[in-house]
Short mmCIF file of C-alpha atoms in Angstrom, two decimals:
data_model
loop_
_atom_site.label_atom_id
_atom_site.label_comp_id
_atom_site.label_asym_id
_atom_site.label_seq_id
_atom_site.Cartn_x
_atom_site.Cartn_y
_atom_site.Cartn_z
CA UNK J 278 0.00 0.00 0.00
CA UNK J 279 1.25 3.86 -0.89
CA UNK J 280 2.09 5.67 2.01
CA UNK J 281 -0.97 7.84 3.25
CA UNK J 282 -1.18 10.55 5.60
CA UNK J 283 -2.69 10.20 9.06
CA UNK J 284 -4.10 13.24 11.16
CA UNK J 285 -4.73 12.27 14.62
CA UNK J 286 -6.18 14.25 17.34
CA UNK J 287 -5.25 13.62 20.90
CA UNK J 288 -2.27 11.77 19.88
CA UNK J 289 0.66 13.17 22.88
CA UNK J 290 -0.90 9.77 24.70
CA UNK J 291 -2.88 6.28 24.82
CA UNK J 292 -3.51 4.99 21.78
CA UNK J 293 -3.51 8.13 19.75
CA UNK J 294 0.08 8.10 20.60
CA UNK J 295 0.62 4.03 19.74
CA UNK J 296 -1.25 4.70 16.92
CA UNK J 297 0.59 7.45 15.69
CA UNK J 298 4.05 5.18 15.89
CA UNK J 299 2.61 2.53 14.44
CA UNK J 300 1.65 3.93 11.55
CA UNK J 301 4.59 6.26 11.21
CA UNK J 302 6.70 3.12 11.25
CA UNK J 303 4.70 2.04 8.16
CA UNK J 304 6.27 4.90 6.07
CA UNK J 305 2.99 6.76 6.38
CA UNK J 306 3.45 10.85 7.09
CA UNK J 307 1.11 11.66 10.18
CA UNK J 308 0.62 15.00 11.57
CA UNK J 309 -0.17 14.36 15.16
CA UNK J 310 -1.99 16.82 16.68
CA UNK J 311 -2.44 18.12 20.85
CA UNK J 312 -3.77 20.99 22.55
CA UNK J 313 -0.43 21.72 24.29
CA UNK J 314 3.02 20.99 21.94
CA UNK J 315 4.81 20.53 25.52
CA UNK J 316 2.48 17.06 25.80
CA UNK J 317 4.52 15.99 22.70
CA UNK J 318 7.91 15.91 23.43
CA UNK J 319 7.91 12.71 24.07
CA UNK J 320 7.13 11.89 19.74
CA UNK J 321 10.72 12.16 18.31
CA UNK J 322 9.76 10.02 15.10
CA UNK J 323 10.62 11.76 12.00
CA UNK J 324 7.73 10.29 10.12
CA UNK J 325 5.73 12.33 12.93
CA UNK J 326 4.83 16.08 12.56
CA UNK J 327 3.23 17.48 15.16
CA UNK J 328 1.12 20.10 15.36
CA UNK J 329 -1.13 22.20 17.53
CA UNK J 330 -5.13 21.62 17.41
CA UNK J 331 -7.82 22.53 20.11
CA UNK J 332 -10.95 20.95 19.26
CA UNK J 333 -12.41 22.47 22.39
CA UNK J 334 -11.85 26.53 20.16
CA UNK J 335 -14.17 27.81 18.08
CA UNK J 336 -14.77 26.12 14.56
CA UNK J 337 -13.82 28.94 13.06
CA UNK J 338 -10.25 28.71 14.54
CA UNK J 339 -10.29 24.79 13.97
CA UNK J 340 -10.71 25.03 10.58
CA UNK J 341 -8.17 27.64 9.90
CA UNK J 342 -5.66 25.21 12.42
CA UNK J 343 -6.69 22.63 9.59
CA UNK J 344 -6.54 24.56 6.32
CA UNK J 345 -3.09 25.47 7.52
CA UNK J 346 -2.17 21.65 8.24
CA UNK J 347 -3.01 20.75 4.99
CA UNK J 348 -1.35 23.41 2.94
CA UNK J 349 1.64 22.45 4.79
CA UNK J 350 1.61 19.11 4.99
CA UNK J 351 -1.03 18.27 1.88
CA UNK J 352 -4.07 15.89 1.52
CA UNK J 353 -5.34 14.08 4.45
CA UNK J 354 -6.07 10.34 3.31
CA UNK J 355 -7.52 9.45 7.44
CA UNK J 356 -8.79 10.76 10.17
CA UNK J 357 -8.32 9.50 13.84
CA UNK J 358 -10.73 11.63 16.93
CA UNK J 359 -8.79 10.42 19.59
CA UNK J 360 -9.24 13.12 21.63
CA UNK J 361 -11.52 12.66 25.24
CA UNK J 362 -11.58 12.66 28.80
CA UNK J 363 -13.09 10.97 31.22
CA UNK J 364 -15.46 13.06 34.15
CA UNK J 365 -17.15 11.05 37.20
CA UNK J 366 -19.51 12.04 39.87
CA UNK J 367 -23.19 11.27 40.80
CA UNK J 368 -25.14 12.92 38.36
CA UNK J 369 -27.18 15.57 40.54
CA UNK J 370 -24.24 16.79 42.11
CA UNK J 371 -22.21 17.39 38.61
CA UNK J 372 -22.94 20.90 37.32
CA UNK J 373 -24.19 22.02 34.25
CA UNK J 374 -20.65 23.03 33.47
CA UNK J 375 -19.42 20.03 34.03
CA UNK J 376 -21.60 18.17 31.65
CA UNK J 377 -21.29 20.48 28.79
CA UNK J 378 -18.02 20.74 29.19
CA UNK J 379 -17.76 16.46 29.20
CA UNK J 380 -19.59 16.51 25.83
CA UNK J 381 -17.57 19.69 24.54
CA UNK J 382 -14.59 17.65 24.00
CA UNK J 383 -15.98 14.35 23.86
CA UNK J 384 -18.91 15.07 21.05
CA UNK J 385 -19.27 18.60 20.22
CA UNK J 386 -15.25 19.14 19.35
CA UNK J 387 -14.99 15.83 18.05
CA UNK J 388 -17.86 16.70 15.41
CA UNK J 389 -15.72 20.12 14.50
CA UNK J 390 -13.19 18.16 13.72
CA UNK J 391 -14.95 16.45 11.06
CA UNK J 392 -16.45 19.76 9.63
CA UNK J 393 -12.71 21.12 9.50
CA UNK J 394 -11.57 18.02 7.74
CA UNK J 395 -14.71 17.23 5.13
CA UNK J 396 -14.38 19.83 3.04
CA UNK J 397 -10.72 18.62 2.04
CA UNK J 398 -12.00 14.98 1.93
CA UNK J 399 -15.01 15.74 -0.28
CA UNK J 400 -12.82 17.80 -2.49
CA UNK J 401 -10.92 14.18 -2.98
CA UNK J 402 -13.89 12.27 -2.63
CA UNK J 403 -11.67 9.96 -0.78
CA UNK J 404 -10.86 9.37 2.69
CA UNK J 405 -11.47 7.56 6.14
CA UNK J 406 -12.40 9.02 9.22
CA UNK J 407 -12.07 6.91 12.18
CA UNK J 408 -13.83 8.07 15.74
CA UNK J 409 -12.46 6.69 19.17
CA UNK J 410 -15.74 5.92 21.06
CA UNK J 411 -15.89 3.13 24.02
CA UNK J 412 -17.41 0.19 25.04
CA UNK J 413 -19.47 2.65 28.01
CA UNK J 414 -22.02 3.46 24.79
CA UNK J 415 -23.59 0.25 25.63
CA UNK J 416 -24.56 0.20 29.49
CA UNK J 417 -25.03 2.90 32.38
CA UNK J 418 -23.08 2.80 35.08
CA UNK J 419 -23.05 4.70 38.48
CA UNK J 420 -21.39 8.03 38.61
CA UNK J 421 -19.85 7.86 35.48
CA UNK J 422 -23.32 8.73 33.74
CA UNK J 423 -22.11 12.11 31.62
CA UNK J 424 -19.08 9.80 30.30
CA UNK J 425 -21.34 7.03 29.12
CA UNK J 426 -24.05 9.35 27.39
CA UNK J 427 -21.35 11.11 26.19
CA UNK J 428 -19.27 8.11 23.89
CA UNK J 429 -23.44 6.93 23.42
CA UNK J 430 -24.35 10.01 21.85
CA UNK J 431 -20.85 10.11 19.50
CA UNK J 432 -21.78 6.67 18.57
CA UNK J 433 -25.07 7.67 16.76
CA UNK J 434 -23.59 11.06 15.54
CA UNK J 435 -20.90 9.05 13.73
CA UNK J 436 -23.02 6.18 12.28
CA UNK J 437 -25.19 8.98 11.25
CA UNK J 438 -22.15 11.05 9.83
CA UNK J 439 -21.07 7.72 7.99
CA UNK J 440 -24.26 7.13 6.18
CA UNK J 441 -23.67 10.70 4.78
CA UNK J 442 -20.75 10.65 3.70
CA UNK J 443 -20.31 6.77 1.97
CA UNK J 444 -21.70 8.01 -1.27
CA UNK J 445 -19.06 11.13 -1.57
CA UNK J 446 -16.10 8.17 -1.26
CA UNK J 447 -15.61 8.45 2.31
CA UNK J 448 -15.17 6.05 4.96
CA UNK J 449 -16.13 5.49 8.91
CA UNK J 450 -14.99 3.38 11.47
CA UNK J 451 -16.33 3.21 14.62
CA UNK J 452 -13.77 1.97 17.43
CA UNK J 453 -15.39 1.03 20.77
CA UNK J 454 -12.25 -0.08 23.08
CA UNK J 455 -12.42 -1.96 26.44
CA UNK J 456 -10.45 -1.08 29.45
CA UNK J 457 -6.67 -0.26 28.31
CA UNK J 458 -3.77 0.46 29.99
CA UNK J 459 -3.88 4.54 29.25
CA UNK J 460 -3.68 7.47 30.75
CA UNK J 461 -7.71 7.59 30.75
CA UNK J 462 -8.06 7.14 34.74
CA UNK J 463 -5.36 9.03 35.92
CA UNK J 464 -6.20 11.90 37.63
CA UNK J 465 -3.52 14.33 36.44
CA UNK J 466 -3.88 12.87 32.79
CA UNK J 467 -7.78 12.82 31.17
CA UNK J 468 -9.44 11.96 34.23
CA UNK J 469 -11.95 14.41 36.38
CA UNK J 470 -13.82 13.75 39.25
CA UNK J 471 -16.10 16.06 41.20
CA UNK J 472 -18.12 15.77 44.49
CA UNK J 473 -17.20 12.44 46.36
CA UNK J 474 -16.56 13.34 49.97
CA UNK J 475 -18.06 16.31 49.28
CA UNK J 476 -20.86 15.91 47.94
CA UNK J 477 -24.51 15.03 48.65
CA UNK J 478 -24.24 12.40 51.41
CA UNK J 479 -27.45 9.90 50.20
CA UNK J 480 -25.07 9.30 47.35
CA UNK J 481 -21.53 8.70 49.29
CA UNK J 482 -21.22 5.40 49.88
CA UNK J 483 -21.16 5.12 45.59
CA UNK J 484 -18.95 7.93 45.47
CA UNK J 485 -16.51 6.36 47.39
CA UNK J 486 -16.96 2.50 46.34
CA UNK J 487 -16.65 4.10 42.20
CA UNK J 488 -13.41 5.94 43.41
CA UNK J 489 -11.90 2.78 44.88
CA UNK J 490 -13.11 1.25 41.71
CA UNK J 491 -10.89 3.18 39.96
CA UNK J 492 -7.92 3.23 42.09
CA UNK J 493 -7.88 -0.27 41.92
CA UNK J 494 -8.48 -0.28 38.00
CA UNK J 495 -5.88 2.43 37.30
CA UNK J 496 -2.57 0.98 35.51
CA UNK J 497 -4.40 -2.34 36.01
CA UNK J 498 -6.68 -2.33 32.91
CA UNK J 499 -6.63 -5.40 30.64
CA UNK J 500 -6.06 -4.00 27.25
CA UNK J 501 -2.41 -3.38 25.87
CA UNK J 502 -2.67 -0.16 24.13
CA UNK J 503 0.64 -1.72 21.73
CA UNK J 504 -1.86 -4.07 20.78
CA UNK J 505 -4.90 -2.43 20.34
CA UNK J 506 -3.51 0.28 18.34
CA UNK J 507 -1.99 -2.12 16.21
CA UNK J 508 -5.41 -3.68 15.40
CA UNK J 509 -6.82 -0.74 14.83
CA UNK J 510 -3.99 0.64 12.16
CA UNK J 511 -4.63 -3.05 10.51
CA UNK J 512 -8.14 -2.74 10.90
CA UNK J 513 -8.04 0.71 8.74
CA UNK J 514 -5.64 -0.36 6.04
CA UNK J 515 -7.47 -3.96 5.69
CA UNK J 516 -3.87 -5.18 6.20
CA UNK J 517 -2.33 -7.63 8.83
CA UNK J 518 -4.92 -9.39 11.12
CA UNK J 519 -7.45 -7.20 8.63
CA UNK J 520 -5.93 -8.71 5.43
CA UNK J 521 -8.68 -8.44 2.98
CA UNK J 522 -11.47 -7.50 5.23
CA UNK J 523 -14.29 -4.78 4.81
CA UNK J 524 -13.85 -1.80 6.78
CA UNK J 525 -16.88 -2.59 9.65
CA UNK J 526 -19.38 -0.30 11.07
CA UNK J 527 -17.95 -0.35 14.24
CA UNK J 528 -15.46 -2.59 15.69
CA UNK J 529 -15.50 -3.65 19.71
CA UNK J 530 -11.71 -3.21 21.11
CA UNK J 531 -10.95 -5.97 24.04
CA UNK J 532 -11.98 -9.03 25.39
CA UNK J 533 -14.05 -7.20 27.71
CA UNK J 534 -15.48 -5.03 24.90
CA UNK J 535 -16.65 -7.71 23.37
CA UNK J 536 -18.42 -9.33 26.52
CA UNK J 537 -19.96 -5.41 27.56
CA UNK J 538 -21.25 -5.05 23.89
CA UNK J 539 -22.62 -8.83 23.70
CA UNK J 540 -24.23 -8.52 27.07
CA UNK J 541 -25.47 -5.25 26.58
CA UNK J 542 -27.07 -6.32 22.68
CA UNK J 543 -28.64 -9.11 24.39
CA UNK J 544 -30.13 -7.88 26.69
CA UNK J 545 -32.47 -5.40 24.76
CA UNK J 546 -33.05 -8.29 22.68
CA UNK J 547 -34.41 -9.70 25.78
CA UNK J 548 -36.34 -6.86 26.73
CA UNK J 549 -38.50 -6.57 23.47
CA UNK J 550 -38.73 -10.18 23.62
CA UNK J 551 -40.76 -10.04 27.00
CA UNK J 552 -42.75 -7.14 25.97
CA UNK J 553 -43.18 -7.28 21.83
CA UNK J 554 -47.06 -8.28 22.54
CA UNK J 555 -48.17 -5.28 24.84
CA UNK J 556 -45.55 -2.54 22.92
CA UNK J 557 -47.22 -4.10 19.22
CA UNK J 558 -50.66 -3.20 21.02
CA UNK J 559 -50.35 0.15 20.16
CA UNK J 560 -50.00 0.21 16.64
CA UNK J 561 -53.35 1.30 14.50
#
């Protein structure tokens, strides 16, 4: 395959870094892009350009950050939203600062992105864009609500996004990872928390068993980030493990993805199942 060139947002860590390496060692050019350039020191590659981008600024200043990334560095051939954060706390305590500003970076920036980046792609009509979502689309889960509706509500924005975009020539992948070994849970990385001890005390006792939770998950997780980033490069270039496979809709990351996803799909199955004869009643 021709070399091709890879933007990815959020790339100074987790697998928007490993994925940036990966497919740098490839002999593909990839512009990797943070909100900080001291978060990217670390990227020494010289396949690797990196470059400033704030999907959290106004589109008009994201789209200017990305006209100026291609005239410098050309055509974009993919498209990696990487970018996220994780923010915790029991949902009536959590402001409504806090939960715009989870879906800000998580949905609303992540969208801008795309509208930066389209125009360039249609021009082509050519191109794959590739959104980071999670495995917490599927199920709810205490405290962590504003996270889960957040990757649930870039899930259907992307499918949707996908089915507009096929007939122009340009692709969408859907990557919903597990729990992997990233900087995702720790605190002074892409994790936020609000209330515990603090906050309304009918709710502490899950406050405080979600925060062990994740004290005990942190640096623990299953998932090797090496790994999945390498499936996911394959995955995207139908090469390796992907040899001659279609890109998917979406495709669950981890053994524990897959279990969350299954569980989660079967269990609405289940649901109509039980009530199909009194929902059907309604119909004329």
């Amino acid at each position: 395959m021709a070399p091709q060139t890879w933007l990815i947002t959020g790339a100074s860590s987790g697998l928007g870094l490993h994925l940036a390496i990966i497919a740098a060692k490839q002999g593909n050019k990839v512009i990797a892009t943070t909100r900080s350039l001291t978060r990217a020191q670390n990227i020494t590659d010289k396949n690797i350009q990196v470059a400033r981008l704030d999907q959290n600024e106004p589109l008009d200043k994201i789209k200017a950050d990305v006209d100026a990334i291609v005239k410098v560095h050309g055509p974009i051939d993919i498209v990696v939203n990487c970018a996220a954060y994780v923010h915790t706390g029991i949902l009536e305590d959590l402001t409504p600062e806090d939960t715009y500003a989870q879906f800000q970076t998580n949905v609303f920036g992540a969208l801008n992105v795309y509208r930066a980046i389209l125009p360039h792609l249609r021009e082509k009509r050519s191109g794959t864009l590739v959104t980071i979502g999670s495995m917490a689309a599927w199920f709810a889960h205490p405290a962590a609500s504003i996270y889960n509706a957040s990757k649930a509500a870039i899930r259907w924005l992307s499918f949707g996004l996908a089915s507009e975009v096929k007939p122009l020539g340009i692709k969408h992948l859907l990557v919903e990872p597990g729990r992997f070994r990233t900087e995702l849970l720790k605190q002074d990385g892409n994790f936020r928390t609000s209330n515990g001890s603090d906050g309304i005390a009918d709710y502490r006792a899950i406050s405080e068993a979600v925060k062990e939770g994740i004290a005990r998950e942190s640096n623990k997780q299953p998932g090797d980030p090496v790994k999945g980033a390498q499936v996911i490069y394959d995955v995207v270039t139908s090469s390796g493990v992907a040899q001659g496979k279609e890109l998917p809709e979406f495709l669950p990351l981890g053994q524990d993805a897959i279990e969350e996803i299954t569980k989660s799909a079967q269990s609405a199955i289940d649901v109509c199942q039980v009530w199909k004869e009194i929902a059907s009643s309604t119909d004329y």
